[in-house]
Amino acid sequence: MAEDLVLDTAIRDWVLIPLSVVMVLIGVLRYFVSKLMRSSPTPDAKMVKEGQIVIRARNLKAGANFIPPKSFRSRRFYFSNEENGLLHVPKDQAAQNPQAQMFSDPNMAMDMMKKNLSMIIPQTLTFAWVNFFFSGFVAAKIPFPLTQRFRSMLQNGIDLSTVDVSYVSSRSWYFLNLFGLRGLFSLILGDENAIDDTQRMMQMGGFGFDASKSLSAEKDGLDILQHEWVLPGFEHRAESVLRKLVQ
Amino acid sequence: MVTKTEETQLKQLENQVDNGGGGAWEYLCLVRKLKIRRSEKVLKHGSSILNDPGKRSALGPDEWTLNEQVAIAAMDCQCLDVAQNCIKALQKKFPESKRVGKLEALLLEAKGLWGEAEEAYSSLLEDNPLDQAIHKRRVAITKALGKPSLAIELLSKYLELFMADHDAWRELAEIYLSLQMYKQAAFCYEELILSQPTVPLYHLAYADVLYTIGGLENVISARKYYAATIDLTGGKNTRALLGICLCASAIAQLSKGRNKEDRDATAAAPELHSLAAAAIEKEYKQKAPAKLQLISSALRSLKL
């Protein structure tokens, strides 16, 4: 059926706007709570050193052509030689699953749990609230047409199969807000803190600093690097600069 | 490194503040952000804000950051009583604070009580073994005590852990130079060039060290780095120009007995030294015409 349903403006006043406001407020609240609960991470000396090694190896890669070939080669050897090169990760260490490491370390496990909880609980509560109060009616109309497949996703409380799929329930408005409020949070909370739920979910999946992989990546990068000393070219350039200056 | 816009902004604010306009707080914030050393001005304007209770309460929580900034500036200018007052105020507000502990140890250092300062830093390090600033203060103490070899040892250990800290590499290079350990200094300058290849100062310093070590290969490399400096500074750096001329004459002397191949390698940019000499003379004509005779005769004696 392609008729246009006329939706009561009361729906807009009492459903859409309050829902958005509530979600924004919950996001702000969560930000402050996470700030309070954040325990300052005590950096491990090993991790700091590895981080710095990676930076130095990257500098070496970037500026390799500015130093004489001998120096470059001796530095590369220092980093990637087989016995005690800094970037060389022995096979057994590399195989050790960083995830297992993370779980065995109680501090990190606690931090992760806190982060997960602070995300899951508000989401669950809000979702339940939306379902309880705002189900069973059409909340909004999506401006573009959709296929029938979306019906189960977007029209959850509405049990009429003849209603056009563009008319969605408030649950879908909830999801829209969930994914879309990141821009608003970055305005309110300052750019760095605008992590909304989608990013947090992504962070949950991928773990933090995986030392051994980045080290071996840097090592590979260094190994394949061909050193080409650019300094001789500078003499010609200096000549032309001086020529222009002296003219 | 400070960018051009920030530099102009800083100069503007400085002028404004010095001539009695407002804006002292913005100036202090900018100095703090850029981490530059303007201790006298910071001391003067910071104290004026702190001593005026109206302005002080207007700052709110930033008052304590200002206290810290003024304390450090006061120690730099040897006004230890001002520093003491600021630190006392901070101590009252934040007892048991590591940051205040650092300031106290700094005050001990400023008073010249090296033993107590060293103890204070060691105890702070026990709580927080990865604090870069405290490590560097310890090296500073050894330097002040005139023990460069100990400073080198501490700094090397620090760099083993924090090897991406280019300020530390620079400091180590200078200490090595003061001890005439040129090869090690060259290594440090190479690190600096790697991390910041567009800064002409490092190329210049590296070239100086290479020239000082001597030997045909090193002098040839030195010439290349002087050329790099000239390129990066647009020919304005007189030291690099002189370096080129000196290298040219040194190469000529050293390669007197060599065969043709080396000669060709050294003649990569044959006009470079004559152009450099011309550029030097031009600059002397502009800036110090009285000494033009001197430099011309010196250059002529260097000519091959």
Short mmCIF file of C-alpha atoms in Angstrom, two decimals, chain B:
data_model
loop_
_atom_site.label_atom_id
_atom_site.label_comp_id
_atom_site.label_asym_id
_atom_site.label_seq_id
_atom_site.Cartn_x
_atom_site.Cartn_y
_atom_site.Cartn_z
CA MET B 1 59.81 23.61 17.32
CA VAL B 2 57.77 26.75 17.28
CA THR B 3 55.93 27.62 14.10
CA LYS B 4 56.06 30.99 12.43
CA THR B 5 52.51 31.98 13.34
CA GLU B 6 53.08 31.08 16.95
CA GLU B 7 56.28 33.06 16.99
CA THR B 8 54.60 36.19 15.67
CA GLN B 9 51.74 35.72 18.08
CA LEU B 10 54.20 35.41 20.94
CA LYS B 11 56.09 38.54 19.96
CA GLN B 12 52.86 40.46 19.65
CA LEU B 13 51.69 39.41 23.07
CA GLU B 14 55.09 40.14 24.54
CA ASN B 15 55.05 43.68 23.19
CA GLN B 16 51.53 44.18 24.33
CA VAL B 17 52.21 42.97 27.83
CA ASP B 18 55.48 44.83 28.21
CA ASN B 19 53.96 48.10 27.22
CA GLY B 20 51.24 47.92 29.80
CA GLY B 21 48.40 46.50 27.77
CA GLY B 22 46.41 43.60 29.14
CA GLY B 23 46.78 40.04 28.05
CA ALA B 24 49.29 38.84 30.62
CA TRP B 25 47.36 35.65 31.22
CA GLU B 26 47.19 34.80 27.50
CA TYR B 27 50.92 35.42 27.25
CA LEU B 28 51.61 33.09 30.15
CA CYS B 29 49.37 30.41 28.67
CA LEU B 30 51.14 30.66 25.35
CA VAL B 31 54.56 30.42 26.97
CA ARG B 32 53.39 27.39 28.87
CA LYS B 33 51.96 25.75 25.78
CA LEU B 34 55.04 26.32 23.64
CA LYS B 35 57.40 25.40 26.48
CA ILE B 36 59.75 28.27 25.84
CA ARG B 37 62.01 29.88 28.35
CA ARG B 38 61.07 33.47 29.14
CA SER B 39 61.69 33.33 32.83
CA GLU B 40 62.07 37.03 33.59
CA LYS B 41 58.89 38.04 31.85
CA VAL B 42 56.98 35.10 33.29
CA LEU B 43 58.22 36.00 36.73
CA LYS B 44 57.31 39.66 36.41
CA HIS B 45 53.85 39.23 34.97
CA GLY B 46 53.03 36.06 36.83
CA SER B 47 53.89 37.61 40.18
CA SER B 48 51.84 40.67 39.37
CA ILE B 49 48.83 38.45 38.75
CA LEU B 50 49.43 36.34 41.84
CA ASN B 51 49.96 39.30 44.15
CA ASP B 52 46.74 40.93 43.08
CA PRO B 53 43.99 39.07 44.91
CA GLY B 54 41.32 40.20 42.46
CA LYS B 55 43.09 38.82 39.45
CA ARG B 56 44.12 35.74 41.35
CA SER B 57 40.62 34.72 42.23
CA ALA B 58 39.57 35.38 38.66
CA LEU B 59 41.80 32.57 37.56
CA GLY B 60 40.03 29.87 39.50
CA PRO B 61 41.69 26.48 39.34
CA ASP B 62 44.31 27.77 36.92
CA GLU B 63 45.82 29.65 39.83
CA TRP B 64 47.81 26.57 40.82
CA THR B 65 49.22 26.05 37.34
CA LEU B 66 50.30 29.66 37.42
CA ASN B 67 51.93 29.08 40.79
CA GLU B 68 53.90 26.23 39.32
CA GLN B 69 54.93 28.26 36.30
CA VAL B 70 56.01 31.25 38.38
CA ALA B 71 57.92 28.97 40.80
CA ILE B 72 59.96 27.49 37.98
CA ALA B 73 60.58 30.91 36.43
CA ALA B 74 61.63 32.31 39.81
CA MET B 75 64.12 29.50 40.27
CA ASP B 76 65.50 30.23 36.84
CA CYS B 77 66.02 33.86 37.83
CA GLN B 78 67.40 32.90 41.24
CA CYS B 79 64.58 34.59 43.16
CA LEU B 80 64.38 31.70 45.55
CA ASP B 81 62.09 33.34 48.09
CA VAL B 82 59.41 33.94 45.47
CA ALA B 83 59.76 30.32 44.44
CA GLN B 84 59.54 29.22 48.06
CA ASN B 85 56.30 31.13 48.56
CA CYS B 86 54.71 29.65 45.48
CA ILE B 87 55.75 26.15 46.45
CA LYS B 88 54.44 26.64 49.98
CA ALA B 89 51.07 27.69 48.61
CA LEU B 90 51.00 24.64 46.38
CA GLN B 91 52.02 22.38 49.23
CA LYS B 92 49.17 23.64 51.35
CA LYS B 93 46.71 23.01 48.60
CA PHE B 94 48.06 19.69 47.35
CA PRO B 95 49.88 17.84 50.08
CA GLU B 96 51.39 14.53 49.08
CA SER B 97 51.48 15.47 45.45
CA LYS B 98 54.16 14.11 43.15
CA ARG B 99 54.10 17.23 41.04
CA VAL B 100 54.73 19.43 44.09
CA GLY B 101 57.41 16.98 45.20
CA LYS B 102 59.17 17.57 41.91
CA LEU B 103 59.05 21.32 42.50
CA GLU B 104 60.48 20.94 45.97
CA ALA B 105 63.35 18.87 44.68
CA LEU B 106 63.88 21.49 41.97
CA LEU B 107 64.09 24.15 44.66
CA LEU B 108 66.74 22.14 46.50
CA GLU B 109 68.65 21.95 43.27
CA ALA B 110 68.35 25.70 42.75
CA LYS B 111 69.70 26.32 46.24
CA GLY B 112 72.69 24.17 45.39
CA LEU B 113 71.96 21.36 47.85
CA TRP B 114 72.87 18.65 45.41
CA GLY B 115 72.86 15.75 47.83
CA GLU B 116 69.38 16.42 49.14
CA ALA B 117 68.08 17.06 45.65
CA GLU B 118 69.52 13.77 44.43
CA GLU B 119 67.87 11.95 47.34
CA ALA B 120 64.56 13.63 46.66
CA TYR B 121 64.69 12.66 43.00
CA SER B 122 65.63 9.07 43.79
CA SER B 123 62.68 8.71 46.12
CA LEU B 124 60.37 10.22 43.52
CA LEU B 125 61.72 7.81 40.97
CA GLU B 126 60.97 4.86 43.20
CA ASP B 127 57.30 5.72 43.11
CA ASN B 128 57.29 6.45 39.45
CA PRO B 129 60.20 4.89 37.61
CA LEU B 130 59.05 6.04 34.20
CA ASP B 131 58.97 9.78 34.76
CA GLN B 132 61.07 11.35 32.05
CA ALA B 133 61.43 14.75 33.69
CA ILE B 134 62.93 13.35 36.88
CA HIS B 135 65.52 11.35 34.96
CA LYS B 136 66.54 14.46 33.10
CA ARG B 137 66.83 16.51 36.30
CA ARG B 138 69.23 13.93 37.69
CA VAL B 139 71.39 14.28 34.61
CA ALA B 140 71.25 18.04 35.07
CA ILE B 141 72.52 17.64 38.64
CA THR B 142 75.50 15.60 37.48
CA LYS B 143 76.24 18.23 34.86
CA ALA B 144 76.10 20.97 37.47
CA LEU B 145 78.44 19.00 39.68
CA GLY B 146 80.90 18.89 36.80
CA LYS B 147 80.85 15.16 36.30
CA PRO B 148 80.26 14.74 32.59
CA SER B 149 81.14 11.06 32.46
CA LEU B 150 78.50 10.30 35.08
CA ALA B 151 76.08 12.46 33.13
CA ILE B 152 76.85 10.44 30.02
CA GLU B 153 76.21 7.21 31.88
CA LEU B 154 72.88 8.35 33.27
CA LEU B 155 71.80 9.83 29.97
CA SER B 156 72.72 6.69 28.04
CA LYS B 157 70.68 4.59 30.42
CA TYR B 158 67.79 7.00 30.03
CA LEU B 159 68.07 6.82 26.26
CA GLU B 160 68.07 3.04 26.30
CA LEU B 161 64.58 3.27 27.68
CA PHE B 162 63.32 6.39 25.96
CA MET B 163 65.13 6.27 22.70
CA ALA B 164 62.81 8.55 20.80
CA ASP B 165 63.53 11.61 22.93
CA HIS B 166 65.40 13.90 20.60
CA ASP B 167 66.14 16.55 23.22
CA ALA B 168 68.03 13.93 25.19
CA TRP B 169 70.05 12.95 22.12
CA ARG B 170 70.94 16.59 21.60
CA GLU B 171 72.08 16.97 25.19
CA LEU B 172 74.17 13.82 24.92
CA ALA B 173 75.78 15.09 21.73
CA GLU B 174 76.77 18.34 23.44
CA ILE B 175 78.24 16.52 26.41
CA TYR B 176 80.25 14.29 24.10
CA LEU B 177 81.49 17.34 22.25
CA SER B 178 82.60 18.94 25.50
CA LEU B 179 84.59 15.80 26.19
CA GLN B 180 85.89 15.69 22.61
CA MET B 181 84.40 12.25 21.99
CA TYR B 182 83.63 13.14 18.41
CA LYS B 183 82.64 9.77 17.06
CA GLN B 184 79.98 9.35 19.69
CA ALA B 185 78.79 12.89 19.13
CA ALA B 186 78.50 12.12 15.42
CA PHE B 187 76.29 9.15 16.27
CA CYS B 188 74.00 11.35 18.33
CA TYR B 189 73.74 13.93 15.59
CA GLU B 190 72.86 11.18 13.16
CA GLU B 191 69.98 10.24 15.44
CA LEU B 192 68.84 13.85 15.43
CA ILE B 193 69.02 14.08 11.65
CA LEU B 194 66.98 10.89 11.42
CA SER B 195 64.23 12.19 13.62
CA GLN B 196 64.12 15.69 12.15
CA PRO B 197 65.79 15.77 8.76
CA THR B 198 64.60 19.25 7.86
CA VAL B 199 66.26 21.09 10.71
CA PRO B 200 69.43 22.69 9.31
CA LEU B 201 71.06 23.00 12.74
CA TYR B 202 71.62 19.30 13.03
CA HIS B 203 73.12 19.02 9.58
CA LEU B 204 75.44 21.89 10.42
CA ALA B 205 76.52 20.38 13.73
CA TYR B 206 77.05 16.99 12.12
CA ALA B 207 79.15 18.55 9.40
CA ASP B 208 81.23 20.38 12.02
CA VAL B 209 81.87 17.14 13.87
CA LEU B 210 82.78 15.27 10.72
CA TYR B 211 85.17 18.01 9.68
CA THR B 212 86.75 17.94 13.14
CA ILE B 213 87.26 14.19 13.07
CA GLY B 214 89.13 14.63 9.82
CA GLY B 215 90.14 12.16 7.17
CA LEU B 216 89.29 12.46 3.52
CA GLU B 217 86.03 10.55 3.62
CA ASN B 218 84.74 12.48 6.59
CA VAL B 219 85.65 15.82 5.09
CA ILE B 220 83.88 14.89 1.87
CA SER B 221 80.80 13.93 3.85
CA ALA B 222 81.13 17.13 5.85
CA ARG B 223 81.02 19.13 2.66
CA LYS B 224 77.84 17.36 1.66
CA TYR B 225 76.21 18.22 4.94
CA TYR B 226 77.32 21.83 4.75
CA ALA B 227 75.72 21.88 1.33
CA ALA B 228 72.55 20.45 2.84
CA THR B 229 72.55 23.20 5.44
CA ILE B 230 72.96 25.83 2.77
CA ASP B 231 70.09 24.36 0.85
CA LEU B 232 67.86 24.22 3.90
CA THR B 233 68.62 27.77 4.97
CA GLY B 234 68.61 29.32 1.51
CA GLY B 235 72.26 30.23 1.65
CA LYS B 236 71.96 32.49 4.65
CA ASN B 237 74.05 30.48 7.07
CA THR B 238 77.54 31.98 7.06
CA ARG B 239 78.98 29.14 9.07
CA ALA B 240 77.96 26.62 6.45
CA LEU B 241 79.44 28.78 3.70
CA LEU B 242 82.74 29.02 5.53
CA GLY B 243 82.54 25.30 6.20
CA ILE B 244 82.33 24.63 2.49
CA CYS B 245 85.43 26.70 1.79
CA LEU B 246 87.37 25.03 4.58
CA CYS B 247 86.32 21.61 3.36
CA ALA B 248 87.36 22.44 -0.15
CA SER B 249 90.85 23.41 0.92
CA ALA B 250 91.11 20.41 3.26
CA ILE B 251 90.04 18.06 0.49
CA ALA B 252 92.57 19.55 -1.83
CA GLN B 253 95.31 19.03 0.72
CA LEU B 254 94.30 15.54 1.67
CA SER B 255 93.83 14.29 -1.84
CA LYS B 256 97.11 15.56 -3.15
CA GLY B 257 98.51 12.12 -3.60
CA ARG B 258 95.33 10.34 -4.54
CA ASN B 259 94.45 8.95 -7.89
CA LYS B 260 92.01 10.26 -10.43
CA GLU B 261 88.90 8.47 -9.13
CA ASP B 262 88.95 10.14 -5.77
CA ARG B 263 89.64 13.42 -7.44
CA ASP B 264 86.51 13.01 -9.51
CA ALA B 265 84.44 12.09 -6.51
CA THR B 266 85.49 15.23 -4.75
CA ALA B 267 84.76 17.40 -7.73
CA ALA B 268 81.07 16.63 -7.62
CA ALA B 269 80.12 20.27 -7.48
CA PRO B 270 83.22 22.11 -8.53
CA GLU B 271 81.85 25.59 -8.42
CA LEU B 272 80.47 25.18 -4.95
CA HIS B 273 83.36 26.63 -3.05
CA SER B 274 83.89 29.59 -5.33
CA LEU B 275 80.19 30.37 -5.11
CA ALA B 276 80.34 29.99 -1.34
CA ALA B 277 83.29 32.39 -1.17
CA ALA B 278 81.39 34.89 -3.31
CA ALA B 279 78.34 34.57 -1.08
CA ILE B 280 80.44 35.16 2.03
CA GLU B 281 82.02 38.27 0.57
CA LYS B 282 78.63 39.59 -0.43
CA GLU B 283 77.27 39.10 3.05
CA TYR B 284 80.28 40.77 4.65
CA LYS B 285 79.86 43.69 2.28
CA GLN B 286 76.31 44.07 3.52
CA LYS B 287 76.72 43.47 7.20
CA ALA B 288 80.33 44.13 8.22
CA PRO B 289 82.09 46.08 5.48
CA ALA B 290 84.97 46.94 7.77
CA LYS B 291 86.01 43.33 7.94
CA LEU B 292 85.66 42.63 4.25
CA GLN B 293 89.40 42.90 3.66
CA LEU B 294 90.06 40.36 6.39
CA ILE B 295 87.71 37.78 5.06
CA SER B 296 88.78 38.24 1.45
CA SER B 297 92.41 37.64 2.29
CA ALA B 298 91.50 34.65 4.44
CA LEU B 299 89.46 33.15 1.63
CA ARG B 300 92.20 33.79 -0.86
CA SER B 301 94.70 31.97 1.34
CA LEU B 302 92.33 29.02 1.42
CA LYS B 303 91.97 28.93 -2.31
CA LEU B 304 93.54 26.01 -4.00
#
